[in-house]
CSV table of C-alpha atoms and ligand atoms in Angstrom, one decimal:
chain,number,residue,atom,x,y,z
P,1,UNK,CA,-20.9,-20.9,25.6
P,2,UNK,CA,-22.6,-17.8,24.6
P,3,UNK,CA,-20.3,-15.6,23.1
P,4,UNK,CA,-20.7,-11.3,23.9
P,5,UNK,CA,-20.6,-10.4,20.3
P,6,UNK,CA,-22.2,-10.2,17.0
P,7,UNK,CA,-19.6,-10.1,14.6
P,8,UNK,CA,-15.4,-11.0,15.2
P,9,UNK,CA,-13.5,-9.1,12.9
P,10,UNK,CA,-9.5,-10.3,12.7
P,11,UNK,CA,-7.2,-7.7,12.3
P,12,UNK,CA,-7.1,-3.7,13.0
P,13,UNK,CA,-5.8,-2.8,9.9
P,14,UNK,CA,-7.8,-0.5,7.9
P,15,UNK,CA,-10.3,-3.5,6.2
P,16,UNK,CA,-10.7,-5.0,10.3
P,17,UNK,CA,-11.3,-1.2,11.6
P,18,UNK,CA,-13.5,0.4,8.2
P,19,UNK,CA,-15.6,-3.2,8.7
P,20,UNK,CA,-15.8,-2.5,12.6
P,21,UNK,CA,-17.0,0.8,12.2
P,22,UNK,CA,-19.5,0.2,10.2
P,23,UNK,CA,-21.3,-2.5,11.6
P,24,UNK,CA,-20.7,-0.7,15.5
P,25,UNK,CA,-22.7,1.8,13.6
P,26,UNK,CA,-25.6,-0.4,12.4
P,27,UNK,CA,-25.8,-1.7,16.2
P,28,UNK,CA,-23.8,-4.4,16.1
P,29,UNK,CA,-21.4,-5.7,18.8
P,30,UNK,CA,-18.1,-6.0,17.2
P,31,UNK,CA,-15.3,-7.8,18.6
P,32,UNK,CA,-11.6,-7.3,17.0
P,33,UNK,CA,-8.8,-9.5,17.7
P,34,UNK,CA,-5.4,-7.8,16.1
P,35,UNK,CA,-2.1,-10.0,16.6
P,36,UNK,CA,0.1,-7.1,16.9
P,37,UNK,CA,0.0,-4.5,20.1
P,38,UNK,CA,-0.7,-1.7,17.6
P,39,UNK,CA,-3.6,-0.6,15.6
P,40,UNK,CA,-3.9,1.0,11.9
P,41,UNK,CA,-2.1,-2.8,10.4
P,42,UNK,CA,1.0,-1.1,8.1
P,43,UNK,CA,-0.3,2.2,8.3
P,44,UNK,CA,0.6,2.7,12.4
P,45,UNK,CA,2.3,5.8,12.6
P,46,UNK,CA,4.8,6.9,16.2
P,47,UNK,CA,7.0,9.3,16.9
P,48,UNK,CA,10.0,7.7,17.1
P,49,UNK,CA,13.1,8.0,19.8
P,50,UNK,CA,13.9,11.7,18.6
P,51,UNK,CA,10.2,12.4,18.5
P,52,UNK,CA,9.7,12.6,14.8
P,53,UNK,CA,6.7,11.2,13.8
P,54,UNK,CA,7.5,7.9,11.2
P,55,UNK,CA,5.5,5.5,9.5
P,56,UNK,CA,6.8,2.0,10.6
P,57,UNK,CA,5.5,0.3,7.9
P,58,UNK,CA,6.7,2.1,5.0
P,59,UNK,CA,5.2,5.7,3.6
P,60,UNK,CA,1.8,6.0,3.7
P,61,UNK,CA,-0.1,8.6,1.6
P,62,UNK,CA,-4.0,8.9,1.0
P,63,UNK,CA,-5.3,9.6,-2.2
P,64,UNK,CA,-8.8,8.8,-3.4
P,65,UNK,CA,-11.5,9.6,-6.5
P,66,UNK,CA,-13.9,8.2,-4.2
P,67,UNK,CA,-15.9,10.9,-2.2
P,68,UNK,CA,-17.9,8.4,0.0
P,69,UNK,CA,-14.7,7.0,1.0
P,70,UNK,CA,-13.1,10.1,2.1
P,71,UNK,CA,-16.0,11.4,3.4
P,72,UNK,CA,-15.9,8.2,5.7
P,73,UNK,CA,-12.3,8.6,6.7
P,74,UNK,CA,-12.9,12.0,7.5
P,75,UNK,CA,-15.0,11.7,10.4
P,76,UNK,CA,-12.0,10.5,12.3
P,77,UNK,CA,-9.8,12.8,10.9
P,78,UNK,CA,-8.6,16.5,9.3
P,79,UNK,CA,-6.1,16.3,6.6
P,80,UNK,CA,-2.8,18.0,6.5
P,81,UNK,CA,-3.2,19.3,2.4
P,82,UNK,CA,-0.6,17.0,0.7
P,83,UNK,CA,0.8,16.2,-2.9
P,84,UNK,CA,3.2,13.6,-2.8
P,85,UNK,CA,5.8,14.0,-5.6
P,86,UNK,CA,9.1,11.6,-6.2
P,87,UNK,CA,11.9,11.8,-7.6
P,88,UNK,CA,14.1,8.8,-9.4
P,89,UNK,CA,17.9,9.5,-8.7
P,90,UNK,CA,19.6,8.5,-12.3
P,91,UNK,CA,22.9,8.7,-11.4
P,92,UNK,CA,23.1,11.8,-9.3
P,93,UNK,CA,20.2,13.6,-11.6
P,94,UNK,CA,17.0,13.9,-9.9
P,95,UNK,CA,14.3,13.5,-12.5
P,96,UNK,CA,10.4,13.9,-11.8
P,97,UNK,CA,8.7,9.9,-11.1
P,98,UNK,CA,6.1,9.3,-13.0
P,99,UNK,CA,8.7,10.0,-15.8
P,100,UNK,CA,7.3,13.2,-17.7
P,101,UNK,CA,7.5,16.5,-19.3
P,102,UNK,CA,10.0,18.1,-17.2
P,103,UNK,CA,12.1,14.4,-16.8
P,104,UNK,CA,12.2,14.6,-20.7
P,105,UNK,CA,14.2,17.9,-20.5
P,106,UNK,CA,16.4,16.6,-17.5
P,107,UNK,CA,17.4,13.5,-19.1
P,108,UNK,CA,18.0,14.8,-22.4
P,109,UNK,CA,18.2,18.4,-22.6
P,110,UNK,CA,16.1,21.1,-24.0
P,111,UNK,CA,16.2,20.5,-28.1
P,112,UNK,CA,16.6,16.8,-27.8
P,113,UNK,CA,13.7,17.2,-25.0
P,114,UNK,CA,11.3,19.5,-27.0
P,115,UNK,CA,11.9,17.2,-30.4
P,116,UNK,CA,10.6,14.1,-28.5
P,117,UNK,CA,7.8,15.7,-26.6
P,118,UNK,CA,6.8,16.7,-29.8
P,119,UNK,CA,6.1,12.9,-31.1
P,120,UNK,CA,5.1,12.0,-27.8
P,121,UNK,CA,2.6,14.3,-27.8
P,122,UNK,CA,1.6,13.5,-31.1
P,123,UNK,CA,1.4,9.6,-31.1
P,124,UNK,CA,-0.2,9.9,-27.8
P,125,UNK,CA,-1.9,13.1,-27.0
P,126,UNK,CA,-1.3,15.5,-24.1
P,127,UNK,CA,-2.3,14.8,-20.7
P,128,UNK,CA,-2.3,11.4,-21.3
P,129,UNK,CA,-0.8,8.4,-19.6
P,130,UNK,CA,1.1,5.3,-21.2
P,131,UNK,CA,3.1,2.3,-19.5
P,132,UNK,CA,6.1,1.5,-20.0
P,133,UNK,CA,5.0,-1.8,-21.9
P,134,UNK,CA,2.7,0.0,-24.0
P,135,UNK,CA,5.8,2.2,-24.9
P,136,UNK,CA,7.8,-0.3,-25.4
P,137,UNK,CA,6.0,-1.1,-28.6
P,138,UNK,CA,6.3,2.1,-30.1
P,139,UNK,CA,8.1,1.4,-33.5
P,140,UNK,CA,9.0,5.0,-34.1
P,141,UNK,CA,12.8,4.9,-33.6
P,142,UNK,CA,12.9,8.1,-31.7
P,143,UNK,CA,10.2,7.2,-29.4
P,144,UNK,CA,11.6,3.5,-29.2
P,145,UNK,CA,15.2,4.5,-28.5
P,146,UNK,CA,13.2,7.0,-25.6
P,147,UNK,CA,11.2,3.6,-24.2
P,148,UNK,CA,14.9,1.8,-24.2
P,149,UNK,CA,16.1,4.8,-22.2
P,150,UNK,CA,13.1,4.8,-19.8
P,151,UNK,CA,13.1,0.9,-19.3
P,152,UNK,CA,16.9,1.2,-18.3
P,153,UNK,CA,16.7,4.3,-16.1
P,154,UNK,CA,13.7,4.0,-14.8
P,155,UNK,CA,12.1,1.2,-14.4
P,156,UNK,CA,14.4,-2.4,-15.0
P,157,UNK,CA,16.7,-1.6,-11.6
P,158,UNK,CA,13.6,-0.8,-9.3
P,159,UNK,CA,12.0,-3.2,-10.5
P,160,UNK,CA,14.3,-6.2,-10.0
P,161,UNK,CA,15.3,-4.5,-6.4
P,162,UNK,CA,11.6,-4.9,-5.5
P,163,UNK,CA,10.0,-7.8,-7.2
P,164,UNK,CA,13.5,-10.1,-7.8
P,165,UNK,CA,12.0,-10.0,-11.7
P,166,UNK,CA,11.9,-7.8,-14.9
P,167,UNK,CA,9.0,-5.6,-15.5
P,168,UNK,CA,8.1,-7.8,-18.1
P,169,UNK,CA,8.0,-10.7,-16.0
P,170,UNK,CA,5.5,-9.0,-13.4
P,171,UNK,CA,1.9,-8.0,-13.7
P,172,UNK,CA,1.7,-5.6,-16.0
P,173,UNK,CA,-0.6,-3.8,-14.1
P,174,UNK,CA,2.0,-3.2,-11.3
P,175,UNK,CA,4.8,-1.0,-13.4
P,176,UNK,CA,1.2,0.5,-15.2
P,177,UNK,CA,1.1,1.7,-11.6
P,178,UNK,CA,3.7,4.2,-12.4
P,179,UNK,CA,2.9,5.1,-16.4
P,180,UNK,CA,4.8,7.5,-18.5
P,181,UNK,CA,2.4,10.8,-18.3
P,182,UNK,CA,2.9,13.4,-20.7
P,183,UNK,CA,2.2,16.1,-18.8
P,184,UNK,CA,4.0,19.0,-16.8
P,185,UNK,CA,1.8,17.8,-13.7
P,186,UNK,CA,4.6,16.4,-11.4
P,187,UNK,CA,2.5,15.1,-8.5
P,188,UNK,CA,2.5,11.1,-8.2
P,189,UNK,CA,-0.9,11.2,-7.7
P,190,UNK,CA,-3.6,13.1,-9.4
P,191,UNK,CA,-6.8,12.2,-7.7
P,192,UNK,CA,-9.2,14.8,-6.4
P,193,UNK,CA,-8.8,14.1,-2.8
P,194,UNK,CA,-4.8,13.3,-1.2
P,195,UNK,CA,-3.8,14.2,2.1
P,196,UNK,CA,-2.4,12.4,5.4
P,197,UNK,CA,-4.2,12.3,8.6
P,198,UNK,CA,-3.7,15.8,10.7
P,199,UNK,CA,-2.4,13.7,14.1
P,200,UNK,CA,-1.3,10.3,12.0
P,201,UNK,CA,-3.1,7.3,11.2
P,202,UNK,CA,-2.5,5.6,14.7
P,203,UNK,CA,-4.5,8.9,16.1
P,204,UNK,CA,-7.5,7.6,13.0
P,205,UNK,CA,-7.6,4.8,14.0
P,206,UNK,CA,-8.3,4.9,17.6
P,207,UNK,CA,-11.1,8.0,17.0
P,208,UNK,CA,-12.5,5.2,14.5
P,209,UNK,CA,-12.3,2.2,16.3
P,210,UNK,CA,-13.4,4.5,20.0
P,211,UNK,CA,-17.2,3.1,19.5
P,212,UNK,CA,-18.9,1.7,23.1
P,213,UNK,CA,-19.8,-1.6,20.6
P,214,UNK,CA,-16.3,-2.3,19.7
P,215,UNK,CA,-13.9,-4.1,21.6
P,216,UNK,CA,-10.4,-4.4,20.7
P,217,UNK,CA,-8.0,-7.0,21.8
P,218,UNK,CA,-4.5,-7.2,21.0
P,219,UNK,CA,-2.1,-9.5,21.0
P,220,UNK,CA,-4.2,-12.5,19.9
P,221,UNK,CA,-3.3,-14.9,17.6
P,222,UNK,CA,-6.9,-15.7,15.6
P,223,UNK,CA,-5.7,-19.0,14.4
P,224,UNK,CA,-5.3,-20.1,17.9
P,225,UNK,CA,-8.8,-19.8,18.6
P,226,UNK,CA,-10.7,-20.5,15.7
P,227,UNK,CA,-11.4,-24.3,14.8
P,228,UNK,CA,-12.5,-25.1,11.3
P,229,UNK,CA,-15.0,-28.6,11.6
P,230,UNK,CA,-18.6,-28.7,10.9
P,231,UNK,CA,-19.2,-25.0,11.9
P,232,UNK,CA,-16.7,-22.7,12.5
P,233,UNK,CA,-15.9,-22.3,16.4
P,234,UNK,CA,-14.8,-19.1,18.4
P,235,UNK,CA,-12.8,-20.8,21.8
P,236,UNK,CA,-14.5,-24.1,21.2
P,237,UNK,CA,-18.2,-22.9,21.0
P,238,UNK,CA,-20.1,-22.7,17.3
P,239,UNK,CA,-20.1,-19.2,16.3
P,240,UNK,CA,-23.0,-17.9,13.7
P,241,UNK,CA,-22.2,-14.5,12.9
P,242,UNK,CA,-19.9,-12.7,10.4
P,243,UNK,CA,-16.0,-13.7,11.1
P,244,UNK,CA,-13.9,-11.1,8.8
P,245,UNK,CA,-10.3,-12.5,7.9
P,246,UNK,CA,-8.1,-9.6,6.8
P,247,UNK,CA,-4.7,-11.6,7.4
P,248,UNK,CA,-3.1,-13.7,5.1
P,249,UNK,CA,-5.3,-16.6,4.2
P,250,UNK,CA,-2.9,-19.8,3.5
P,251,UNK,CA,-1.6,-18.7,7.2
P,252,UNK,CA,-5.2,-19.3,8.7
P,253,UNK,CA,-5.0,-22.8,7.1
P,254,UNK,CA,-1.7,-23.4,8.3
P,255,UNK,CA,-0.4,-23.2,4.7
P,256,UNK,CA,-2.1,-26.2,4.1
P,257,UNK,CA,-1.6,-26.0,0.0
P,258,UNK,CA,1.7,-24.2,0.1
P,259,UNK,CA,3.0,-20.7,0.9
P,260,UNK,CA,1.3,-17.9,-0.8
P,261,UNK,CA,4.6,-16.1,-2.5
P,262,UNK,CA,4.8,-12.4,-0.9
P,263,UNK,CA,8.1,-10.1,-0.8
P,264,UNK,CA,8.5,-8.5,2.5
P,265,UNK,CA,10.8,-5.1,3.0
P,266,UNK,CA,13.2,-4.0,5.5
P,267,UNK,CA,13.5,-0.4,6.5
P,268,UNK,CA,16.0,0.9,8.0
P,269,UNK,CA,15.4,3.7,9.7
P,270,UNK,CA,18.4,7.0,10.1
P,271,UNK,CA,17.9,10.4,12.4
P,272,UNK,CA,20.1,12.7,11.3
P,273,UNK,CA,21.1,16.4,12.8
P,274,UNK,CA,19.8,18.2,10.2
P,275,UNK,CA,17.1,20.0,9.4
P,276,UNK,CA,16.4,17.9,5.9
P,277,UNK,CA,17.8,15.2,4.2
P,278,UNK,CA,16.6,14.9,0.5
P,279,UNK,CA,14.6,18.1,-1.7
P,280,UNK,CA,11.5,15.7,-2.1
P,281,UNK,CA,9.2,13.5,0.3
P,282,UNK,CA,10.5,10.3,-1.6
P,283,UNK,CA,13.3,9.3,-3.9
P,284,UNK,CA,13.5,6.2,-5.8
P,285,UNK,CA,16.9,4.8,-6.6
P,286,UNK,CA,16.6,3.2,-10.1
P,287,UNK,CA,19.6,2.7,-11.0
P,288,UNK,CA,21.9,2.4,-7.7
P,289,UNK,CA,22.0,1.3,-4.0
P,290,UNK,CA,20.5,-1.8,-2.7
P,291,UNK,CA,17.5,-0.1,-1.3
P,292,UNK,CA,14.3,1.1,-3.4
P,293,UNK,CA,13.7,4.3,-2.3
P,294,UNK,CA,14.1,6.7,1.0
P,295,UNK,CA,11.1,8.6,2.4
P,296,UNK,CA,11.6,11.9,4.5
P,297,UNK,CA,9.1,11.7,6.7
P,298,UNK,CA,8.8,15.2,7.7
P,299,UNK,CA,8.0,16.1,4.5
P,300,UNK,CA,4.7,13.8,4.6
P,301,UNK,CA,3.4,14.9,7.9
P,302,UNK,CA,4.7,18.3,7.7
P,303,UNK,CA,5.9,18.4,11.2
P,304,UNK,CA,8.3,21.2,12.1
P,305,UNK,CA,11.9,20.4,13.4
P,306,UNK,CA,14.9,22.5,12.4
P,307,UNK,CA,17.5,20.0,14.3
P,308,UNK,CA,17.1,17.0,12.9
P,309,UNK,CA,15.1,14.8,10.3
P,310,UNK,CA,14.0,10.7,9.9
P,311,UNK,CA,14.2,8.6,6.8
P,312,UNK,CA,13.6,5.3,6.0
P,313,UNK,CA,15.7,3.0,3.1
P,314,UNK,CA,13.6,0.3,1.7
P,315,UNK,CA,15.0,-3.0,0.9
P,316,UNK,CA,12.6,-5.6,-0.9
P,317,UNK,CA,13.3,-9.7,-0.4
P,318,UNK,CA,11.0,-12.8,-0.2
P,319,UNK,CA,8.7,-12.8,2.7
P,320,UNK,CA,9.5,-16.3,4.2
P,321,UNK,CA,7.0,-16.5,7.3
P,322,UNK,CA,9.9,-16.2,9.5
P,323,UNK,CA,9.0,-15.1,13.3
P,324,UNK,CA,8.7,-11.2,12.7
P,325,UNK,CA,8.3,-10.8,9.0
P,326,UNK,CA,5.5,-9.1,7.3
P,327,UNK,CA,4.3,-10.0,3.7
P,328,UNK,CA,3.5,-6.6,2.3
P,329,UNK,CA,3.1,-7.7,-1.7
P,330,UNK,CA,1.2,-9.9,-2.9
P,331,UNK,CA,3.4,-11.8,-5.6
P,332,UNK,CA,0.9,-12.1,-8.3
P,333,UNK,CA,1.0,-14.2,-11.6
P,334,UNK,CA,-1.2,-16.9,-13.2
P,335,UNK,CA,0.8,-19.4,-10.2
P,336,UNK,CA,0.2,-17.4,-7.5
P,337,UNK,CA,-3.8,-17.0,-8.5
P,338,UNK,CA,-4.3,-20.2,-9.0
P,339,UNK,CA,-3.4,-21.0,-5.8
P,340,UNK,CA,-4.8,-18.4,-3.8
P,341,UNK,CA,-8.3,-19.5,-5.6
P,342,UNK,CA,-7.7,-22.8,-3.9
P,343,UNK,CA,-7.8,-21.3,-0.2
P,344,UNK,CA,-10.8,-19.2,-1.4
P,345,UNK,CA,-12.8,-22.5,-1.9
P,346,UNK,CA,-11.4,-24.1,1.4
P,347,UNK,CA,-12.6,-20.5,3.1
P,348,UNK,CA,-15.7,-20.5,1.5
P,349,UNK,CA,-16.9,-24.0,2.9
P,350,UNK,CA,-17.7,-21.8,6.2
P,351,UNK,CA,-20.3,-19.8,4.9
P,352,UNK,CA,-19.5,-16.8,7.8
P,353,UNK,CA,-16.0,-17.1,7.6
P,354,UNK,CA,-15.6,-13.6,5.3
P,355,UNK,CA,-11.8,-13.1,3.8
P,356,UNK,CA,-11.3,-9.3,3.4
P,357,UNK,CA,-8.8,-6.8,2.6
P,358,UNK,CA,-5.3,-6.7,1.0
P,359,UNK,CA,-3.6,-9.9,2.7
P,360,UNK,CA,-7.1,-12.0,2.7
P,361,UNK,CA,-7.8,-11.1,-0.9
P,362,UNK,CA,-4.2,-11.2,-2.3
P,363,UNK,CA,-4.6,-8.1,-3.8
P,364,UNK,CA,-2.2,-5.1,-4.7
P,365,UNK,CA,-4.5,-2.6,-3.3
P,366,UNK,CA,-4.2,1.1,-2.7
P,367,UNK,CA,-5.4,2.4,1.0
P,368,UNK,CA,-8.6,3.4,-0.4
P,369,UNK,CA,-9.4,0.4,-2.2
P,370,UNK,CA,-9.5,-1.6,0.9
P,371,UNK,CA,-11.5,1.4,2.5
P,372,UNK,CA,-14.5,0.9,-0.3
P,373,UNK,CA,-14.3,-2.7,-0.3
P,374,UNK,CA,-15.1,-2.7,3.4
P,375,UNK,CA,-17.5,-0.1,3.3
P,376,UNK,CA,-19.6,-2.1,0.3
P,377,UNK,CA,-18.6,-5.6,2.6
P,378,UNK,CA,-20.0,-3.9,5.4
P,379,UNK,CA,-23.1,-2.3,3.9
P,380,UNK,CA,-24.1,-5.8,2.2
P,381,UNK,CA,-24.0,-7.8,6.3
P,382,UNK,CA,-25.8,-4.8,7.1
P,383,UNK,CA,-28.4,-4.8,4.4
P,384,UNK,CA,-28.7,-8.7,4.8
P,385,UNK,CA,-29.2,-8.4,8.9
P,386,UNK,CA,-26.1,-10.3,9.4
G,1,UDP,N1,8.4,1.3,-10.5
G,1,UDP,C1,9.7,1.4,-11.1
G,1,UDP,N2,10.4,2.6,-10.9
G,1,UDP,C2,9.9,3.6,-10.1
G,1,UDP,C3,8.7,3.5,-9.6
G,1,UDP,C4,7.9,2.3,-9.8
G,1,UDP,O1,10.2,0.5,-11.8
G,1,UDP,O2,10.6,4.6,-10.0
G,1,UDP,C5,7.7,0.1,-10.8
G,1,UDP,C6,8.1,-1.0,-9.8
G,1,UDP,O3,8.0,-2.3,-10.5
G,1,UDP,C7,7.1,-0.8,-8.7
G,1,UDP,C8,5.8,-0.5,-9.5
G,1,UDP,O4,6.3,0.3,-10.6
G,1,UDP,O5,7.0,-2.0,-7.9
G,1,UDP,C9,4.8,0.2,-8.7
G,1,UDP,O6,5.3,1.3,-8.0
G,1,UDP,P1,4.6,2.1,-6.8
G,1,UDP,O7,5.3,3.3,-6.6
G,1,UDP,O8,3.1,2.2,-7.2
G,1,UDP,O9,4.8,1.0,-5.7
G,1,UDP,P2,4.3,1.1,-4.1
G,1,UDP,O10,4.4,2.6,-3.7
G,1,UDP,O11,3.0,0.5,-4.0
G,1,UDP,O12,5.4,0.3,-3.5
């Protein structure tokens, strides 16, 4: 059987659809098969039953250093200007997240604030960023007694909420995520391009994946149709061309080895008949509640609506692989690596079978990581004449 495509790409999220895009572009005949009946993966965006427009899958905000990347994206979109900024609740107080300058002061008041910004700044240096490990191991008792009050507040609480572990337990690159900055600067992000997409991301996605060489099905399960022998088959019949996996890979294998750990999140969802809920986008409980954090969403997408408002709680547990649960982190340590490595090499015995993007690479990657990882993925098939 001849099959009516160049390239089948698994999953719409935003590795399947960057991927698609690309190679529709270079003339190729793309084929997409997406289990779910949406597009955009966890950034799908809809306005929900009191027409406020929510992101399903947890807040979603763009932010990039990388101009080719954005440049990319925006072909398919205009951006509402947006600087996310957070807020932990300690108790009632709502202090600037990343912790800095101005949290200083809330947390410990003007003199006490201004004497300990003052050997921050000089053990450190202004502007500057430093985790909460790296912190930690300040021996300066002021500065030590301010890491002990940071951990607690800040970071121990969340941390077990979302990960089940203490941030010494996790990768420390995942709490470094979040660093101390010793700035006045209370945006979450500082990169030189941040916005979300002027009609949503569902409305990106489609103006992305709209290409006369790129067919969409939904609702297919990939693992159904794919047989791995001698060569890997698409409905029975040898396939040749690029296959890019962007679901998770031990699932493709039917967890053959194990279960890849993930935690997956609960949101639960509340309208209420006002016109706002919370004085920033996202607050981070780290100290109390069950839930991480709650996102207004109307203060991401800026839509108007004096009568009422959405918000999401987040609740963080093990990802199981029950029917309807989504892994969203990848729970990474030396373990988790080791065997993730092992359905690499079983992957990479079909030399067209391409894993790609956060699930297939069991990475903790930002939105616009993916994006550059499928535009260089892309580029290289391209380049080679896949
Ligand atoms: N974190 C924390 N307290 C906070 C914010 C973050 O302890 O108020 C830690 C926590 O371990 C979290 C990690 O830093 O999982 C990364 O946070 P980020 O906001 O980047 O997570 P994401 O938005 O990707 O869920």
């Amino acid at each position: 059987m001849a099959h009516s495509f160049d390239c089948l790409i698994i999953g719409a999220g935003l590795a399947g659809a960057v991927s698609a895009r690309v190679l529709a572009d270079a003339g190729k005949r793309v084929q997409i098969w997406e289990r779910r009946s949406t597009l955009g993966g966890n950034a799908y965006d809809e306005p929900d039953a009191s027409g406020i427009l929510v992101h399903r899958y947890g807040p979603h905000i763009f932010h990039t250093d990388n101009a080719q990347v954005f440049s990319f994206l925006s072909r398919f979109t205009r951006w509402r200007d947006y600087q996310h900024r957070v807020a932990a609740d300690v108790y009632g107080t709502k202090m600037p997240v990343p912790f800095n300058l101005t949290s200083l002061e809330l947390a410990f008041g003007k003199a006490r604030g201004a004497a300990l910004e003052q050997s921050l700044l000089a053990a450190y240096g202004a502007e500057r960023k430093v985790s909460i490990l790296e912190l930690r191991q300040n021996e300066d008792p002021a500065l030590s007694a301010l890491a002990d009050y940071i951990y607690e507040n800040i970071f121990l609480h969340y941390t077990v909420k979302q990960w089940g572990q203490k941030p010494e337990e996790i990768d420390p690159a995942t709490t470094a995520r979040v660093p101390i900055f010793l700035s006045r600067d209370d945006r979450y992000f500082q990169d030189r391009y941040q916005g979300i997409p002027e009609d949503g991301y569902t409305a990106l996605f489609h103006n992305m994946l709209d290409h006369p060489d790129i067919v969409v099905e939904t609702g297919i399960e990939a693992a159904d149709r794919l047989t791995f022998d001698d060569a890997l088959r698409v409905d029975g019949a040898v396939f040749t061309g690029p296959v890019l996996y962007t679901g998770a890979l031990d699932e493709l294998f039917g967890c053959a080895y194990g279960r890849l750990p993930y935690r997956t999140l609960d949101f639960l969802f509340e309208t209420h008949r006002r016109e706002w809920y919370q004085p920033y986008a996202t607050v981070n409980y780290t100290v109390t509640e069950p839930w991480t954090r709650i996102t207004e969403f109307k203060r991401l997408t800026g839509q108007h609506n004096p009568n009422c408002t959405t918000i999401a709680k987040e609740i963080s547990r093990p990802y199981t692989g029950a029917a309807g649960e989504t892994p969203y982190y990848p729970i990474l340590s030396p373990e988790s690596n080791a065997l993730y490595a092992r359905y690499r090499n079983l992957a990479a015995r079909w030399r067209n079978l391409h894993p790609l993007g956060r699930l297939a690479d069991y990475r903790y990657y930002n939105m616009d990581a993916i994006a550059a990882r499928a535009l260089a993925f892309a580029d290289r098939l391209r380049a080679e004449g896949a």
